[in-house]
CSV table of C-alpha atoms and ligand atoms in Angstrom, one decimal:
chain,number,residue,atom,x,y,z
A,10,UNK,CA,98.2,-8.2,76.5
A,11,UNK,CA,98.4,-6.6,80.3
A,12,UNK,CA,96.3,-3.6,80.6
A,13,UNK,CA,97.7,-0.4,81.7
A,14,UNK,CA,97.8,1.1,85.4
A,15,UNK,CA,96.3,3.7,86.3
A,16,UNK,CA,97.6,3.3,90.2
A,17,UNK,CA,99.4,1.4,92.5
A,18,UNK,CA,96.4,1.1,94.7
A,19,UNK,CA,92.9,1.7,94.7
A,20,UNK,CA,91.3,2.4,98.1
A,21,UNK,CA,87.2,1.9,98.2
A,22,UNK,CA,85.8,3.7,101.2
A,23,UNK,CA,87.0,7.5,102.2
A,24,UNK,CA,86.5,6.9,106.2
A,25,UNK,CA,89.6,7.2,108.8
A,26,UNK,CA,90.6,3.4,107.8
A,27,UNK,CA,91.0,4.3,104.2
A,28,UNK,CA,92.3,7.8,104.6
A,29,UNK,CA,95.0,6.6,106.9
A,30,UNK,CA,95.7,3.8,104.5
A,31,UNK,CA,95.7,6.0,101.4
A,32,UNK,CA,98.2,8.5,103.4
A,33,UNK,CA,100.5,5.7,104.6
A,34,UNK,CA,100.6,4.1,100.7
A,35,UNK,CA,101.5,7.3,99.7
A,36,UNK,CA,104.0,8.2,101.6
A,37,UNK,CA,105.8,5.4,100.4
A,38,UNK,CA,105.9,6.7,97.1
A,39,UNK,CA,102.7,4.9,95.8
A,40,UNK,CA,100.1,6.2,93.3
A,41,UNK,CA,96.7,6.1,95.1
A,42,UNK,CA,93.3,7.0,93.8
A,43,UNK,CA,90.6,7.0,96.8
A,44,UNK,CA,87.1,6.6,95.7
A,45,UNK,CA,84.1,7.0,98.2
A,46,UNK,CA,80.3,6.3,97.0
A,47,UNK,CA,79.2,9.4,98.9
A,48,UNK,CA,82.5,11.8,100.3
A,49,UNK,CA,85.2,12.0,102.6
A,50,UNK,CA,83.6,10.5,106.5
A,51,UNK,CA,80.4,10.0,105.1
A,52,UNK,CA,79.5,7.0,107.0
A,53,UNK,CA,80.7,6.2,111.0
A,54,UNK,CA,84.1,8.4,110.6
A,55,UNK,CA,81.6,11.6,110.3
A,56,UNK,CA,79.1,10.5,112.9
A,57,UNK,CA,81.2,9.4,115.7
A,58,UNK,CA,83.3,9.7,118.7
A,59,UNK,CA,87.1,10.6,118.9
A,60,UNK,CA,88.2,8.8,121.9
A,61,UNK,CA,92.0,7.4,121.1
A,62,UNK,CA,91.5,5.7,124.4
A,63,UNK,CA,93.3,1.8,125.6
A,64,UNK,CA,91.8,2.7,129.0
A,65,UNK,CA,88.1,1.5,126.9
A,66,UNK,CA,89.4,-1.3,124.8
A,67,UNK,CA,88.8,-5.1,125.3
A,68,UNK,CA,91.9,-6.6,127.1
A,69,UNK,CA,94.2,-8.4,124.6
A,70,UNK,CA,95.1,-7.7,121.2
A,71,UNK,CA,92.7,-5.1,120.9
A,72,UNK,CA,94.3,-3.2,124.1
A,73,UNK,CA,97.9,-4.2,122.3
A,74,UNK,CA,96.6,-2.5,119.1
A,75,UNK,CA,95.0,0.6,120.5
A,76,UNK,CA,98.4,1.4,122.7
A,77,UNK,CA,100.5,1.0,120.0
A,78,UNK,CA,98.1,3.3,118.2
A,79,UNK,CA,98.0,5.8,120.6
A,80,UNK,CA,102.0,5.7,120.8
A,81,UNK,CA,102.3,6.4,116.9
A,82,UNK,CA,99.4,8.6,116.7
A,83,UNK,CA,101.2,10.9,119.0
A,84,UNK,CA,104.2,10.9,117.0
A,85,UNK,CA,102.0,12.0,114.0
A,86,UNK,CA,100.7,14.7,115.4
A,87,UNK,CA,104.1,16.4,116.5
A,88,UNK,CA,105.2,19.5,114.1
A,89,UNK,CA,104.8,18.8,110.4
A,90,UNK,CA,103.2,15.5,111.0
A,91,UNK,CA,99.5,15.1,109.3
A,92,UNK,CA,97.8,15.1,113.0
A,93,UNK,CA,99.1,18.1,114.0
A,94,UNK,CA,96.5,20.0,116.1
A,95,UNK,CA,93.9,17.6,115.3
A,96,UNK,CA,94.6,15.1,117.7
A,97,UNK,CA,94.5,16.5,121.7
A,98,UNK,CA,95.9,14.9,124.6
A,99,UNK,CA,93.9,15.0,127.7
A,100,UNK,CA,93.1,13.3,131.2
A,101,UNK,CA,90.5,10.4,130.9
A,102,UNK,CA,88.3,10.0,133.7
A,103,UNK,CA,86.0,6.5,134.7
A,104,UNK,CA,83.1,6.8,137.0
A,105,UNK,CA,81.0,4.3,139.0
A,106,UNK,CA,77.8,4.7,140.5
A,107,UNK,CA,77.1,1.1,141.0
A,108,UNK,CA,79.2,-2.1,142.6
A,109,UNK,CA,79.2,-3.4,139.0
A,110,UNK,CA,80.7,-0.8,138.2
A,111,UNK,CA,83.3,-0.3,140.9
A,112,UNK,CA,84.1,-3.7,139.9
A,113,UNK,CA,84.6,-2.8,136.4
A,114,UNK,CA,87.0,-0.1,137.4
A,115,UNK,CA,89.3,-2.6,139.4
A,116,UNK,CA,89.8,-4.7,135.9
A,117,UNK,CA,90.1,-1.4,134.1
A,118,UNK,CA,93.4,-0.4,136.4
A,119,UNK,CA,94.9,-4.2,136.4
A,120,UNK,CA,94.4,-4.2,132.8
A,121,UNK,CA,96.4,-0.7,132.5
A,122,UNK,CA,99.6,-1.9,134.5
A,123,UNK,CA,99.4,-5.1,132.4
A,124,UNK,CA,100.2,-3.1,129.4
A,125,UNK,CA,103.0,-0.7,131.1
A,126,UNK,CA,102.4,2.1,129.7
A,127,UNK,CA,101.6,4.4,127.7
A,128,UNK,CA,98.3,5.2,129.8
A,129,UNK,CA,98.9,6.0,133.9
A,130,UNK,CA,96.7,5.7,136.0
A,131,UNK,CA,96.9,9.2,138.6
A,132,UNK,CA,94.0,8.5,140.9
A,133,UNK,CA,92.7,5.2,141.5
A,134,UNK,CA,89.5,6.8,143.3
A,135,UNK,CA,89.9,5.4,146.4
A,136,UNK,CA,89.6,7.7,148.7
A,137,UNK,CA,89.7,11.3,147.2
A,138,UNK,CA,87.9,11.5,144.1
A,139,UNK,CA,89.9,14.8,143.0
A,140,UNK,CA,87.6,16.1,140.5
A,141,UNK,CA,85.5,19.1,141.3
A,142,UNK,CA,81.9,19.5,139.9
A,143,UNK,CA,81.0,15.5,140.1
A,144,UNK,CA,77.1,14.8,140.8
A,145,UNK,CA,76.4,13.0,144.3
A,146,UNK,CA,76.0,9.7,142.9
A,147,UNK,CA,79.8,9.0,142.0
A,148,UNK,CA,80.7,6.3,144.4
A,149,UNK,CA,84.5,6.3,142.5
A,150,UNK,CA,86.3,7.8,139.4
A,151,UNK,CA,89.6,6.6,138.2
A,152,UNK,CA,91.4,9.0,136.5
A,153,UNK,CA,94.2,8.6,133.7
A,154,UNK,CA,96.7,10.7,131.7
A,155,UNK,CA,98.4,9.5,128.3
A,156,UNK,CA,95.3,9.2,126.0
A,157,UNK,CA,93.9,11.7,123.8
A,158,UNK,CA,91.2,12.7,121.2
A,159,UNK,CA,90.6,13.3,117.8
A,160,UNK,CA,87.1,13.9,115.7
A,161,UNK,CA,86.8,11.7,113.0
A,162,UNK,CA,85.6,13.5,109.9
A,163,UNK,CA,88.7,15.6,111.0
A,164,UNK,CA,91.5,13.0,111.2
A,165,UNK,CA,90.0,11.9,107.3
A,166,UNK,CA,90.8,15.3,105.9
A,167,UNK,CA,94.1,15.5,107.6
A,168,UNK,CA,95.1,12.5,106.2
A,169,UNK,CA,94.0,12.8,102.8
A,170,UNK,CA,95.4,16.8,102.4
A,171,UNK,CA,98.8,15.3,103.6
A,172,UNK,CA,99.9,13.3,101.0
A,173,UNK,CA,99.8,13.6,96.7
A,174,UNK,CA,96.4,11.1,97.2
A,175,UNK,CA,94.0,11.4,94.1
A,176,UNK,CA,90.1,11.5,95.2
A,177,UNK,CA,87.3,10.5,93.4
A,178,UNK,CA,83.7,11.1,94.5
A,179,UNK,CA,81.1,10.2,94.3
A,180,UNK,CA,82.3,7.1,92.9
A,181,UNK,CA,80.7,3.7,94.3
A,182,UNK,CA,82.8,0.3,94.0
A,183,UNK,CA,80.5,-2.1,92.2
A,184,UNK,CA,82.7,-5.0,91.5
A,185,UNK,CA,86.2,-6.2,90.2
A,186,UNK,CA,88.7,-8.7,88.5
A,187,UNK,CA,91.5,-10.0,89.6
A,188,UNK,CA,94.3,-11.2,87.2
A,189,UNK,CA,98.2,-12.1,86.8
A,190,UNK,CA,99.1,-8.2,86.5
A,191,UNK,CA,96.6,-6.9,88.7
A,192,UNK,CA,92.9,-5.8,89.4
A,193,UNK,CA,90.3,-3.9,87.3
A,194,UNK,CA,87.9,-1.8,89.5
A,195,UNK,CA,84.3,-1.5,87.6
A,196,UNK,CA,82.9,1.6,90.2
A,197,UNK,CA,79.6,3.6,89.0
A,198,UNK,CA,81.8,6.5,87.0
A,199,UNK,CA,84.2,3.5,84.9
A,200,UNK,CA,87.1,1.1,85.3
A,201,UNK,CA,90.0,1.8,87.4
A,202,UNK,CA,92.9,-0.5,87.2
A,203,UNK,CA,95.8,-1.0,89.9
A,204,UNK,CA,97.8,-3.6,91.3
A,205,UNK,CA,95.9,-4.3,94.2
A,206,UNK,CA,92.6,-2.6,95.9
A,207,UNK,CA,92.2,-2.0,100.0
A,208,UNK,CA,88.4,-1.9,100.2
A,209,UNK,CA,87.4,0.6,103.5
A,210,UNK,CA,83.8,0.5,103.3
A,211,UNK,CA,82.8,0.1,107.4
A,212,UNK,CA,79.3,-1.8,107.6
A,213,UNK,CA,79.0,-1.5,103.9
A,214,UNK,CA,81.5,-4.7,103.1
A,215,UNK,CA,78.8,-6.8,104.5
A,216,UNK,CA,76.9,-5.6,100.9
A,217,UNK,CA,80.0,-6.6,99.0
A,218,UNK,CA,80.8,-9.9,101.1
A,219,UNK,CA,77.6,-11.3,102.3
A,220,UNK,CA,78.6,-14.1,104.5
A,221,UNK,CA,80.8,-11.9,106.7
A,222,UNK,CA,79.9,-11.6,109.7
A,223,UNK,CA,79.6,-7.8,109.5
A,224,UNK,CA,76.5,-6.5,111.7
A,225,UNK,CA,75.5,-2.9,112.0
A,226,UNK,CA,75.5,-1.2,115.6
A,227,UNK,CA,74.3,1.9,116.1
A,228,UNK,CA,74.9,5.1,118.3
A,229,UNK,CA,73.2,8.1,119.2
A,230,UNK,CA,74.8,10.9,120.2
A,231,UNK,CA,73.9,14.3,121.6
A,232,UNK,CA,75.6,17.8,120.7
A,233,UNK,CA,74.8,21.1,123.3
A,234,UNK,CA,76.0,24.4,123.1
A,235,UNK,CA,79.3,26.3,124.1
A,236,UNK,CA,79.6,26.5,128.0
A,237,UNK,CA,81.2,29.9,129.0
A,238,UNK,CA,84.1,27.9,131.4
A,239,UNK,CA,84.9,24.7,130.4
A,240,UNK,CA,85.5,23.1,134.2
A,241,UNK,CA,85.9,19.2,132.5
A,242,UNK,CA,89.3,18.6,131.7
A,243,UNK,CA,88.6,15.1,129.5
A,244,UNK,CA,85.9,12.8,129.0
A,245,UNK,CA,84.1,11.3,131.4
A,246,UNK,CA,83.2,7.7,130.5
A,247,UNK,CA,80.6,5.5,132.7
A,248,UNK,CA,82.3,2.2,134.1
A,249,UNK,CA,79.1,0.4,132.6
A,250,UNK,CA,81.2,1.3,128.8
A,251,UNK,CA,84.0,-0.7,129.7
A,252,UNK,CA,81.5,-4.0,130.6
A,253,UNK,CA,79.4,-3.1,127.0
A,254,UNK,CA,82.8,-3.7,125.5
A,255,UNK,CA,83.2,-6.9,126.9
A,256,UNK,CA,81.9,-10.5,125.3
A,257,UNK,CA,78.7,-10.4,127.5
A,258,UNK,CA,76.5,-7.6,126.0
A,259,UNK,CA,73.7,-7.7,128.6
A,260,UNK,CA,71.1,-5.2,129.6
A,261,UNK,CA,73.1,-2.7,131.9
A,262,UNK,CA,71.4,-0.8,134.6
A,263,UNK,CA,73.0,2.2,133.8
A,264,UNK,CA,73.8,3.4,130.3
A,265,UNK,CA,77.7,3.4,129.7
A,266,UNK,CA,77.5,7.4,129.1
A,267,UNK,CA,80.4,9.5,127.7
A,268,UNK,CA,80.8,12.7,128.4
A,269,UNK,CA,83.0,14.8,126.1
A,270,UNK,CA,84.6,17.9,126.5
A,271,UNK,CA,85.2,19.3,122.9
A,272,UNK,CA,87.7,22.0,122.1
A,273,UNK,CA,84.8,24.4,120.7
A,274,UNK,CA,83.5,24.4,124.4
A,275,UNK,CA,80.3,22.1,123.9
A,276,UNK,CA,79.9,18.9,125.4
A,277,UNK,CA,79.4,15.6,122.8
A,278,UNK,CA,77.8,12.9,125.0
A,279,UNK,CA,77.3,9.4,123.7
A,280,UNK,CA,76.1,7.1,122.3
A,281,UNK,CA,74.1,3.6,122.5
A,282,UNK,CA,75.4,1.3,120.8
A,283,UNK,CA,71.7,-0.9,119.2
A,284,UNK,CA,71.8,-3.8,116.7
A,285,UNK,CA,70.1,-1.9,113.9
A,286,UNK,CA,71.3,0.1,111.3
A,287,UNK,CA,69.0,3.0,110.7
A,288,UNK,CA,71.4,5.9,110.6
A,289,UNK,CA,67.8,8.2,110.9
A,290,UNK,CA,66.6,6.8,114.2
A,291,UNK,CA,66.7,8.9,116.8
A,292,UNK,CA,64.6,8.6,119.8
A,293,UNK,CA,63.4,10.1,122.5
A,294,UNK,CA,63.8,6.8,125.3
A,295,UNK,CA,67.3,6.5,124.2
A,296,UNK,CA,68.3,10.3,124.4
A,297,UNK,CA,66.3,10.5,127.7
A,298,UNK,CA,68.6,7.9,129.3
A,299,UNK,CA,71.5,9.5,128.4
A,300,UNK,CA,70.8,12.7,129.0
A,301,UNK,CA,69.4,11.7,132.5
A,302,UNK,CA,72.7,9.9,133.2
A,303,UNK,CA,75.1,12.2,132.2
A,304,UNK,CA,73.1,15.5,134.2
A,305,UNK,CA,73.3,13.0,137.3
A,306,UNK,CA,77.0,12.6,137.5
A,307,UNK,CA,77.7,16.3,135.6
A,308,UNK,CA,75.0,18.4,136.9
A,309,UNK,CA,76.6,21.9,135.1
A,310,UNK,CA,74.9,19.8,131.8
A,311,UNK,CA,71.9,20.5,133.2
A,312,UNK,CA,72.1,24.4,132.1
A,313,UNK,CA,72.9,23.7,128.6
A,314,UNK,CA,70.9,23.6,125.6
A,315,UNK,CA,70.9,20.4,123.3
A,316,UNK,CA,71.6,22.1,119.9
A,317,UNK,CA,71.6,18.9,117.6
A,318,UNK,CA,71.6,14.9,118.1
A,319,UNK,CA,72.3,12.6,115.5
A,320,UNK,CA,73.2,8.8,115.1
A,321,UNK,CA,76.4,7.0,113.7
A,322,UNK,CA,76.0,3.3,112.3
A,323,UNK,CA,79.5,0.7,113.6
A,324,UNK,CA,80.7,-2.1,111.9
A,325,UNK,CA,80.4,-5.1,114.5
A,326,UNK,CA,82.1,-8.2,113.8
A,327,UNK,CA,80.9,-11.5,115.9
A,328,UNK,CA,83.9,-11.7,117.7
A,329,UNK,CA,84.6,-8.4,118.3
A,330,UNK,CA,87.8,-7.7,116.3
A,331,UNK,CA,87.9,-5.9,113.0
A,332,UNK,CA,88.9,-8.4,110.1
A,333,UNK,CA,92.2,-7.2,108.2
A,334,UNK,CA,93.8,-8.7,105.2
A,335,UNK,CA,93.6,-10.4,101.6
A,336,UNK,CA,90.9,-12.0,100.8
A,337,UNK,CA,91.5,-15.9,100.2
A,338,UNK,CA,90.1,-16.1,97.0
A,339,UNK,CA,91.8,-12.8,95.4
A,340,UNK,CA,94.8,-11.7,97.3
A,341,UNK,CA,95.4,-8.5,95.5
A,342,UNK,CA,92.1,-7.5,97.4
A,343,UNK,CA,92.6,-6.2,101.0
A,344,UNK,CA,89.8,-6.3,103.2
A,345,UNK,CA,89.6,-3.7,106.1
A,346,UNK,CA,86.4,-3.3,108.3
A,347,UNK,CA,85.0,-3.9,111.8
A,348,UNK,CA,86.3,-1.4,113.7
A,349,UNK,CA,83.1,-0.8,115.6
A,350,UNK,CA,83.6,1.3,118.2
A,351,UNK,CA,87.6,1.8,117.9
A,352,UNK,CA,88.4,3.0,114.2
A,353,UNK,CA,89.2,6.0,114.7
A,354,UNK,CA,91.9,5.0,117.6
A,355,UNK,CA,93.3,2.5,115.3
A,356,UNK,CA,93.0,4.1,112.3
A,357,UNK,CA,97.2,5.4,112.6
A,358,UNK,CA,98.2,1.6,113.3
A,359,UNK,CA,96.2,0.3,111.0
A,360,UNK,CA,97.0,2.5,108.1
A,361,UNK,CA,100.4,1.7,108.5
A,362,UNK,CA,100.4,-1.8,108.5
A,363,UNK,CA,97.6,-2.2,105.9
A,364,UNK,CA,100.5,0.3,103.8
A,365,UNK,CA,102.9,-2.7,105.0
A,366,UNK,CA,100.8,-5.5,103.7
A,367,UNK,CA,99.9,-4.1,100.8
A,368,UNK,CA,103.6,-3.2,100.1
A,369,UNK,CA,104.2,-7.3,100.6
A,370,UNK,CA,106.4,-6.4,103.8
A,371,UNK,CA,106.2,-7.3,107.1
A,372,UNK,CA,104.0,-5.8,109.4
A,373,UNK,CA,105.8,-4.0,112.3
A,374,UNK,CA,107.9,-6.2,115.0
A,375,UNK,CA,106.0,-6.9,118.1
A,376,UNK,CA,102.4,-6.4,116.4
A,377,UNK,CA,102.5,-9.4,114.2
A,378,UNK,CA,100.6,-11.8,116.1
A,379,UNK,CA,98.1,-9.0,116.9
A,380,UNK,CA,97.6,-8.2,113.0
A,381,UNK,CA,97.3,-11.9,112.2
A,382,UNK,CA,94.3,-12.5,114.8
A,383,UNK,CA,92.4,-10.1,112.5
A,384,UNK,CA,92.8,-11.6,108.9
A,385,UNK,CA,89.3,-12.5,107.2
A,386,UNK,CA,90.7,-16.5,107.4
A,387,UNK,CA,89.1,-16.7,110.8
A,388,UNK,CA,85.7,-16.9,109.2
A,389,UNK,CA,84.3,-18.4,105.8
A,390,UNK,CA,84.0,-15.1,103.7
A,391,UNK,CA,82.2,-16.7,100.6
A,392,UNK,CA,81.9,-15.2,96.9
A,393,UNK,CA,81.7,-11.7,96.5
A,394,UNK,CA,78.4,-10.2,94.7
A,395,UNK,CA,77.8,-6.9,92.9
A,396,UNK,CA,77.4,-3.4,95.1
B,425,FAD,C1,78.3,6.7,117.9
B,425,FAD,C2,79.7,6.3,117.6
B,425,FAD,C3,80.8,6.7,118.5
B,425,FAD,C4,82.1,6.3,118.2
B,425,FAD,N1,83.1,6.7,119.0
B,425,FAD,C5,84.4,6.3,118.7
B,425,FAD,C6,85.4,6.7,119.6
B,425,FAD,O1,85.2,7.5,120.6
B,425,FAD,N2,86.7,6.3,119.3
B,425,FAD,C7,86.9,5.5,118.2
B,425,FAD,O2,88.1,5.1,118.0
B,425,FAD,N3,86.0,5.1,117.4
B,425,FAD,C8,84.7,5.5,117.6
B,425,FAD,N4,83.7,5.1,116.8
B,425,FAD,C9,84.0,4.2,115.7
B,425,FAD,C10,84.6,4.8,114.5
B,425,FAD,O3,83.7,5.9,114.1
B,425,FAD,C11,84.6,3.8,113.4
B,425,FAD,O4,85.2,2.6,113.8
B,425,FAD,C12,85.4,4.3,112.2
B,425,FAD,O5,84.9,5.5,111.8
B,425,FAD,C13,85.3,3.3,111.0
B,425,FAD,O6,86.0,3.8,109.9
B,425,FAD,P1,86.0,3.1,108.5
B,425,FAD,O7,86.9,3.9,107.6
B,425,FAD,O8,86.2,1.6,108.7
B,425,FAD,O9,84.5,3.1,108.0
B,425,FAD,P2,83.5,4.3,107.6
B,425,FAD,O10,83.8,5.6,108.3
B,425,FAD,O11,82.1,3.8,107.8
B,425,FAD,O12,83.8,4.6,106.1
B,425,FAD,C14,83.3,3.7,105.0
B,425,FAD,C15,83.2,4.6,103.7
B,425,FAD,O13,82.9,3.7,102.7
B,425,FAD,C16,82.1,4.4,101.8
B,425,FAD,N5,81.4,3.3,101.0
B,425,FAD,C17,80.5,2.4,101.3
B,425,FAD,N6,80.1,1.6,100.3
B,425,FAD,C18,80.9,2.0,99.2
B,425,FAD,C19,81.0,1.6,97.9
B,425,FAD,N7,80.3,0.5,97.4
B,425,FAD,N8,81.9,2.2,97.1
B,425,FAD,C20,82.6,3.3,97.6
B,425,FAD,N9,82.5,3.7,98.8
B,425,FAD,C21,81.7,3.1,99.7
B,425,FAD,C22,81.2,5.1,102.7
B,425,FAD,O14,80.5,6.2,102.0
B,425,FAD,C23,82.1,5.6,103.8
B,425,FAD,O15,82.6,6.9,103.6
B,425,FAD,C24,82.4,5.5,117.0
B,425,FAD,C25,81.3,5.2,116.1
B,425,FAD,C26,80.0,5.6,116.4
B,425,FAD,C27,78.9,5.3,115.4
């Protein structure tokens, strides 16, 4: 005898990779329930960044993903569209104080025209640098137009208010069972049973899964208070960010600082990015580089308070690319995570096509190669165990 469904779909994990997927499913007319162990963004999507940026993403499919991304995310937040005056477009603005770091901005242009578009690059920084209120130090600063910004805990509510989405929390996963007709979702508060489940969970799948290669990285980020003018049109990243993002971590002499101009008028300026994850560590050697960095090539910083820091934990996979997909051994489970530094960028795309693949249609023209780099076959996943 098949059991009853309660959904279409049950999404584990209320972050901006979940939200976005439960909006998407939705919109195609499916029943969703959303369940989240905690709340809406209460892991990385809560306690991050909103850069929707290409300029900072790793050349190849990741800089493919995040353009088309950006593209679609600007067409969701036209009138009526769920993004609507939470995402901002602005200039972006790369700085270099060292040769590495000059060098770093060379690749960062050649990598821009390689994509044509959707990102320009106005000033290459040679010769004027065009940007009043720089510090001394700033041998070179490239500056862009196209890309944008969007807070994460933000983007989550947006996309969960914007579709008939039914929200359960708190409500942790625990474990499931897949059959013929579907899947049965044991979660703290009962059984929930659907036809397939997308589970969300960031750095918590490596709990679920524990042979994926899922590694915490964290990031510690500083909050001041309102400046009266705001003279910094966008964010203004270190070169040294674009290297950290690239397959050779190593020890950089100058911490790849971002500097970000938010609507309220304060300044967020991040993060680190440390192979730990202790979402309560925050220290005073890591906030003293930062802060020492960014008042060196911002110097107006140094008149503001710091009202509140904090620390955000990323989902890192080995290889640097999230891992997307059904899971070998139970297909009607979709695995989405790994987005380190990038989810909440990708989280449009990636919505849409996790709605696509969930749906049993093809992901969009043009991205399926891309999609199919990140499936969870690349690595040996092993059994599942109890949350
Ligand atoms: C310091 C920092 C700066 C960043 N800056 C940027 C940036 O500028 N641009 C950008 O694009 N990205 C940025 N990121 C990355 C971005 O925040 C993440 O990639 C994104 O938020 C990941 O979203 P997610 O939905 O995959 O995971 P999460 O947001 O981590 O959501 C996972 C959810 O699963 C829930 N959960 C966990 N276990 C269970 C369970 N068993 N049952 C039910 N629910 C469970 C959690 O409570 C949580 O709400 C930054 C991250 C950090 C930390």
């Amino acid at each position: 005898m098949s059991l009853p469904m309660d959904y279409d779909v049950v999404i584990a994990g209320a972050g901006v990779i979940g939200a976005s997927t439960a909006f998407h499913l939705a919109r195609r007319g499916m029943r969703v329930a959303v369940i989240d162990a905690t709340g809406p963004a209460a892991a990385a999507s809560g306690a991050s960044d909103g850069a929707v940026s290409v300029a900072s993403k790793k050349p190849g499919v990741m800089a493919r993903l995040a353009t088309a991304s950006l593209l679609y995310t600007r067409s969701l937040a036209q009138t009526g569209g769920p993004l609507h005056g939470i995402y901002s477009a602005r200039p972006g603005y790369f700085f270099a104080t060292d040769p590495a770091e000059e060098l770093a901005l060379d690749s960062l242009i050649s990598k821009l025209s390689g994509l044509g578009g959707p990102v320009t690059v106005t000033a290459d920084g040679n010769g004027n640098i065009g940007l009043a209120g720089l510090g001394p130090t700033v041998r070179r600063l490239v500056t862009l137009t196209g890309e944008g910004h969007m807070l994460g805990f933000e983007a989550v509510r947006a996309y969960l208010s914007a579709a008939n989405i039914e929200t359960i929390w708190p409500d942790r996963l625990m474990r499931w069972e897949a059959d013929d007709a579907g899947i049965t979702v044991e979660t703290s508060k009962g059984h929930l049973r659907a036809g397939k489940m997308v589970a969300a969970l960031g750095v918590s799948s490596a709990a679920l899964f524990p042979d994926l290669p899922v590694l915490p990285r964290a990031g510690q980020l500083i909050v001041t208070d309102r400046a009266p003018g705001q003279p910094l049109p966008g964010a203004l990243t270190a070169a040294s960010y674009l290297i950290a993002k690239t397959a050779e971590r190593r020890a950089l002499p100058n911490p790849p600082v971002v500097i970000d101009p938010l609507v309220t008028g304060q300044f967020l300026i991040g993060s680190s990015r440390e192979d730990h994850g202790d979402p309560s560590r925050v220290d005073f050697p890591t906030m003293r580089k930062l802060v020492a960095r960014a008042v060196e090539v911002w110097p107006a910083l140094g008149a503001r308070q710091i009202i509140r820091t904090f620390a955000g934990i990323r989902a890192a996979v080995i290889d640097g690319m999230p891992i997307v997909g059904a899971v070998p051994q139970t297909p009607r489970l979709i695995l989405a995570t790994g987005f380190e530094g990038d989810g909440i960028c990708l989280s449009a795309v990636m919505g849409r096509e996790i709605a696509a693949m969930v749906a049993g249609e093809p992901v969009t023209d043009g991205l399926a190669a891309d999609i199919s780099a990140l499936t969870p076959r690349r690595f040996e996943i092993g059994e599942a165990r109890s949350a």
